[in-house]
PDB file of C-alpha atoms in Angstrom:
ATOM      1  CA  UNK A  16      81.112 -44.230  35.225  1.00 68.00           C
ATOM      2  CA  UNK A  17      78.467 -43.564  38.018  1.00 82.00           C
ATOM      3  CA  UNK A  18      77.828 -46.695  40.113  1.00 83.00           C
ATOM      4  CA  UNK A  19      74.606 -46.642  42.562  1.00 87.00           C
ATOM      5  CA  UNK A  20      75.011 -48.667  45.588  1.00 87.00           C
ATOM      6  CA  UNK A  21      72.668 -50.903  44.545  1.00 88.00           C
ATOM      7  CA  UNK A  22      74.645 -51.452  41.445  1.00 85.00           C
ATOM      8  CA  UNK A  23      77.838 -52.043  43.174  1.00 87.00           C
ATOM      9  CA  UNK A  24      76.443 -54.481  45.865  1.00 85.00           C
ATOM     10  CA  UNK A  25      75.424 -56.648  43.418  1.00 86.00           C
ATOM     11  CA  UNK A  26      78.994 -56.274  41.043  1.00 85.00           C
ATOM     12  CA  UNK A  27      80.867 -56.984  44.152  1.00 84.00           C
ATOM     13  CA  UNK A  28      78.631 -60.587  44.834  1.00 83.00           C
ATOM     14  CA  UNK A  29      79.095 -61.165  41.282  1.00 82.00           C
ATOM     15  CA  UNK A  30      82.918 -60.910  41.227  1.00 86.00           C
ATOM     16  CA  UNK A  31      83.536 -62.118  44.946  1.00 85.00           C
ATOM     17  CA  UNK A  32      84.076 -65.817  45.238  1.00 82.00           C
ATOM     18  CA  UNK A  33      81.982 -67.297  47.913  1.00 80.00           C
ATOM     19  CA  UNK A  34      83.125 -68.279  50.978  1.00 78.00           C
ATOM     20  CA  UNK A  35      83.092 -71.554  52.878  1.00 84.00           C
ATOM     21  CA  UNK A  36      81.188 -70.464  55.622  1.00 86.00           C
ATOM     22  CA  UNK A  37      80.964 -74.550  56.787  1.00 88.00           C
ATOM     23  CA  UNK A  38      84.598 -75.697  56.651  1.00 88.00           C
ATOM     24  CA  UNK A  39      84.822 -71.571  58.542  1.00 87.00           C
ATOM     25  CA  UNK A  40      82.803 -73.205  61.016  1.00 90.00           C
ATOM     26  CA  UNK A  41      84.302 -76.466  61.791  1.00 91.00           C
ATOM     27  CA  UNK A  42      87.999 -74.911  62.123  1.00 89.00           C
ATOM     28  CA  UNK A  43      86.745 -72.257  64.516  1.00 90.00           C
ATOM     29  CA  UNK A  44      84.807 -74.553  66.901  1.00 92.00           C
ATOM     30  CA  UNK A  45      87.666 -77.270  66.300  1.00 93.00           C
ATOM     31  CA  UNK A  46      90.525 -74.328  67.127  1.00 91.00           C
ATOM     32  CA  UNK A  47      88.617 -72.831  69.853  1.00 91.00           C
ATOM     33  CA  UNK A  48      87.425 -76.079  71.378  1.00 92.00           C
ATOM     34  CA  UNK A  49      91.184 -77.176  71.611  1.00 93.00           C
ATOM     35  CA  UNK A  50      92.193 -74.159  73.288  1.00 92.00           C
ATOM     36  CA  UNK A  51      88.957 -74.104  76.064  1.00 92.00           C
ATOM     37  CA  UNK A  52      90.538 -78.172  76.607  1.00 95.00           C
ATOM     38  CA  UNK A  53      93.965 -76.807  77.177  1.00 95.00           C
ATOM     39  CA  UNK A  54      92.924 -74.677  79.784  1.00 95.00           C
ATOM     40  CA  UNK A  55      90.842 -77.561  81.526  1.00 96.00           C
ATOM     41  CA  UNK A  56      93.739 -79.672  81.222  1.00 97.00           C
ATOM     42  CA  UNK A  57      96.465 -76.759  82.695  1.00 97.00           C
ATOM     43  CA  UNK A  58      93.786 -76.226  85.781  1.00 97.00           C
ATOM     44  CA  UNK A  59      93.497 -79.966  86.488  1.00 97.00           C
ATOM     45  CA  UNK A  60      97.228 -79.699  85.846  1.00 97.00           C
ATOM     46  CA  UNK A  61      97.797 -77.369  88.543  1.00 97.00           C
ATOM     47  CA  UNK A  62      95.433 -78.492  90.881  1.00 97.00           C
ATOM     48  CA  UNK A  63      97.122 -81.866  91.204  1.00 97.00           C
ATOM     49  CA  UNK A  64     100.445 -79.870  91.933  1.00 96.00           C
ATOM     50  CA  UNK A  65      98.043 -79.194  95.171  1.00 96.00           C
ATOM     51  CA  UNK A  66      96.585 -75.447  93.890  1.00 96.00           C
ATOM     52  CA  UNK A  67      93.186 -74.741  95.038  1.00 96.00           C
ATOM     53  CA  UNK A  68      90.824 -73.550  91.757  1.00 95.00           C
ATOM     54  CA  UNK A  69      91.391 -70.042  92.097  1.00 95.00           C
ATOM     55  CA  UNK A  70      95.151 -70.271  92.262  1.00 95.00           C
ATOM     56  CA  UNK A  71      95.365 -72.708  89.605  1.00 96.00           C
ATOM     57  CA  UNK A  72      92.320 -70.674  87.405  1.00 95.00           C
ATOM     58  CA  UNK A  73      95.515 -67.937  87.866  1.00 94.00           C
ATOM     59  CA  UNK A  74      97.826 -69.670  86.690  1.00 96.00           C
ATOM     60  CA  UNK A  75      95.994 -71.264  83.803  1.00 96.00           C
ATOM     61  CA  UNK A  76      95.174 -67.446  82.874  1.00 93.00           C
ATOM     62  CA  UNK A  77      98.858 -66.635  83.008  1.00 94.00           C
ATOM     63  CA  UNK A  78      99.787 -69.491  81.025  1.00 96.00           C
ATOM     64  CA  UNK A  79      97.531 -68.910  78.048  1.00 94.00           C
ATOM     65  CA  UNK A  80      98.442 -65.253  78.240  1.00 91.00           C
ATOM     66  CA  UNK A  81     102.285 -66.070  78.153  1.00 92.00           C
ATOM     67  CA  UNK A  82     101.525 -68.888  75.471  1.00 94.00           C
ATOM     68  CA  UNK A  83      98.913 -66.913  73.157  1.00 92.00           C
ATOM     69  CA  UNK A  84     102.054 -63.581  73.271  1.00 89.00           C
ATOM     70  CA  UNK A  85     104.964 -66.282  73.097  1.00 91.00           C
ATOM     71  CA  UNK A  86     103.042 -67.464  69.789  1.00 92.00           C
ATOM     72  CA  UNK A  87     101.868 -64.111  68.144  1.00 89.00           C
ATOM     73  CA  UNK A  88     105.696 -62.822  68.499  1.00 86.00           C
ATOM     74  CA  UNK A  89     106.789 -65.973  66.933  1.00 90.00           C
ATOM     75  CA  UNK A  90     103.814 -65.338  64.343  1.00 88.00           C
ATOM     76  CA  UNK A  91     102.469 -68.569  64.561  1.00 91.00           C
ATOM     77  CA  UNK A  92      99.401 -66.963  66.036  1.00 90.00           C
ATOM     78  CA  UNK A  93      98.885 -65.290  63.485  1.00 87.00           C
ATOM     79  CA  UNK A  94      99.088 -68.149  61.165  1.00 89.00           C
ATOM     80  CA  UNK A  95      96.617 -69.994  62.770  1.00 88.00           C
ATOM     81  CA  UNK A  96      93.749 -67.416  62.930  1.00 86.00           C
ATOM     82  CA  UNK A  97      93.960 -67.289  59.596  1.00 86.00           C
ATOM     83  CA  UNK A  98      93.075 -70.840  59.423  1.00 83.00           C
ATOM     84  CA  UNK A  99      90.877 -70.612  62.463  1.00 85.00           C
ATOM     85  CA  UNK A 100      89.309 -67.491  62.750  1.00 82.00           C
ATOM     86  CA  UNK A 101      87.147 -66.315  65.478  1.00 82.00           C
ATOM     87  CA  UNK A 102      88.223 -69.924  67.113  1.00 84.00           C
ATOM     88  CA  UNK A 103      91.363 -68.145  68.478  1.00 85.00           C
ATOM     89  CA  UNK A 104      89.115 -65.037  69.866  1.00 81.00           C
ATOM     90  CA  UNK A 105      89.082 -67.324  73.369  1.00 79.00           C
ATOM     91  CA  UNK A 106      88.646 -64.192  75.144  1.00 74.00           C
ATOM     92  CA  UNK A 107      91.945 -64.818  76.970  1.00 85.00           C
ATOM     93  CA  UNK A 108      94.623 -65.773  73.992  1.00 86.00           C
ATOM     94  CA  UNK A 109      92.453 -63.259  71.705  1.00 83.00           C
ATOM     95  CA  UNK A 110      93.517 -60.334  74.306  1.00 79.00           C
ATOM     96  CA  UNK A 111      96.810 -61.455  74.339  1.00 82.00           C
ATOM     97  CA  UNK A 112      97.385 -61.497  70.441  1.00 82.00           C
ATOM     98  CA  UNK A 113      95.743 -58.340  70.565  1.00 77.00           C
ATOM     99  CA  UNK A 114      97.483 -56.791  72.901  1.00 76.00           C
ATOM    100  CA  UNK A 115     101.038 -58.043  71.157  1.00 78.00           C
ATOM    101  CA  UNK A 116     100.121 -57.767  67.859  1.00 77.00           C
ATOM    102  CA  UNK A 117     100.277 -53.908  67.835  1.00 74.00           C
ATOM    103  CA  UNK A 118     103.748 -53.835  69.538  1.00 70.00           C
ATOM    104  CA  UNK A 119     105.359 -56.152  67.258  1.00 73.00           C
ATOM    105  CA  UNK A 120     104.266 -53.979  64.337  1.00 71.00           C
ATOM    106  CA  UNK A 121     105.665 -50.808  65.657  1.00 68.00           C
ATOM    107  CA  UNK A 122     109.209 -52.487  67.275  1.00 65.00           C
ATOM    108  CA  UNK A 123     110.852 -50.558  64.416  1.00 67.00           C
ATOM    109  CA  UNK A 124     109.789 -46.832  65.993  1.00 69.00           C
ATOM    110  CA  UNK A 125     111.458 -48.279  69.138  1.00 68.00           C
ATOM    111  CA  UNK A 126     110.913 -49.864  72.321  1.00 63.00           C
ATOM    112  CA  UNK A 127     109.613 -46.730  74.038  1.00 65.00           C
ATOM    113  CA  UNK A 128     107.657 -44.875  71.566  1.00 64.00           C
ATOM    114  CA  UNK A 129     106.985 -47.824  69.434  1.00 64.00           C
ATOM    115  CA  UNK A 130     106.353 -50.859  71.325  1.00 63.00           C
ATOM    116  CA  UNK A 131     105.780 -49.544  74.473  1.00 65.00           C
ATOM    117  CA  UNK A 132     103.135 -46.479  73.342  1.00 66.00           C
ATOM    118  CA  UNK A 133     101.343 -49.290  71.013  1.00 66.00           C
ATOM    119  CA  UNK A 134     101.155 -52.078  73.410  1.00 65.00           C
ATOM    120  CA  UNK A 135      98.844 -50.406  75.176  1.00 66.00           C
ATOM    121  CA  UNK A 136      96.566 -49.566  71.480  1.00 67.00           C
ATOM    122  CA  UNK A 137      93.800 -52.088  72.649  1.00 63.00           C
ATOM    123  CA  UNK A 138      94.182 -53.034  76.073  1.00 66.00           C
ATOM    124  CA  UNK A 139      94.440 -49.347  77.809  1.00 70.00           C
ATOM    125  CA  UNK A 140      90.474 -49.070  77.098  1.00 74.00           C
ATOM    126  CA  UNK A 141      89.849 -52.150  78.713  1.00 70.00           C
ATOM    127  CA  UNK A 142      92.214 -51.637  81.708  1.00 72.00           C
ATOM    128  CA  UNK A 143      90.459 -48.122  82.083  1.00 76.00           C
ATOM    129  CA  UNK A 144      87.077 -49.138  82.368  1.00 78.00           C
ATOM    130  CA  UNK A 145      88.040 -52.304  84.292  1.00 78.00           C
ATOM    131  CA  UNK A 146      89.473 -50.477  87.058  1.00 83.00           C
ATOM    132  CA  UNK A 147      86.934 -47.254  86.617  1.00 87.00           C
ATOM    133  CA  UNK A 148      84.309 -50.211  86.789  1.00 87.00           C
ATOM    134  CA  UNK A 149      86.456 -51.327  89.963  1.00 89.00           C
ATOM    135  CA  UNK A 150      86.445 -48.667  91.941  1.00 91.00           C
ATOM    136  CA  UNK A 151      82.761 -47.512  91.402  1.00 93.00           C
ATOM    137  CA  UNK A 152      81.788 -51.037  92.874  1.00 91.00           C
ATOM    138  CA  UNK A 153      83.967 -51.030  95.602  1.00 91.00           C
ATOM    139  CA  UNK A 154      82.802 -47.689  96.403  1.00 94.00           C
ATOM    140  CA  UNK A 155      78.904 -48.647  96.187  1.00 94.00           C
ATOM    141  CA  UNK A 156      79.537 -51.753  98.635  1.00 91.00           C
ATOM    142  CA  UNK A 157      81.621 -49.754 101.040  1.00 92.00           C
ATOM    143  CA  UNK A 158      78.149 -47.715 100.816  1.00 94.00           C
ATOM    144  CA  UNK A 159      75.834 -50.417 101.322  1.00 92.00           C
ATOM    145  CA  UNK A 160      77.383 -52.002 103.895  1.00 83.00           C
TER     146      UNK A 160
END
């Protein structure tokens, strides 16, 4: 049987059910509207331990890291992304479970070549063009000044 696209474009909307892109909505501002108000509350937090509001933006950042990779290795993360969806892609708990997730799923191949090589799946891009990014803009203001 020869299918055009066109042809299976419309099969697939025909059999698909649709989805419900409100209650999507709701659960991903709701999720990632809880997890911006965490980290307001853990800097206000920290600044009344007497922080100033970089070193308690720090430690915020560290705590939603630890939290976000504490969570995807107990694979409740996981669990609620499903639910939430891009409400958990808070840039800094969405790093984190991205980071983990790909170690977890290789622990098998061992903690060297599996979780170790793999940990680094998503984030080496990032940390190589952070610091490349780094060091051409340090260079270019030890230029201009």
């Amino acid at each position: 049987m020869r299918m055009t696209n066109q042809d299976y474009g419309k099969l697939v909307n025909e059999r698909s059910k649709p989805s419900p892109m409100g209650r999507n909505m709701v659960w991903a501002f709701l999720v990632g509207g809880l997890i911006c108000t965490a980290g307001q509350g853990l800097t206000q937090l920290y600044q009344s331990y007497g922080l100033d509001q970089d070193q308690a933006g720090t430690a915020t950042s560290v705590t939603l890291i630890f939290a976000a990779a504490l969570l995807t290795g107990l694979g409740v993360f996981d669990k609620l992304a499903k639910r939430a969806g891009a409400g958990t892609l808070v840039p800094i708990t969405g790093f984190a479970n991205a980071m983990v997730s790909p170690a977890l799923e290789f622990k098998s191949e061992g903690l060297i070549t599996g979780t170790a090589a793999k940990l680094f799946t998503v984030a080496g891009p990032v940390l190589v063009f952070g610091i490349s990014a780094s060091v051409i803009y340090g260079l270019i203001l030890c230029l201009l000044k």
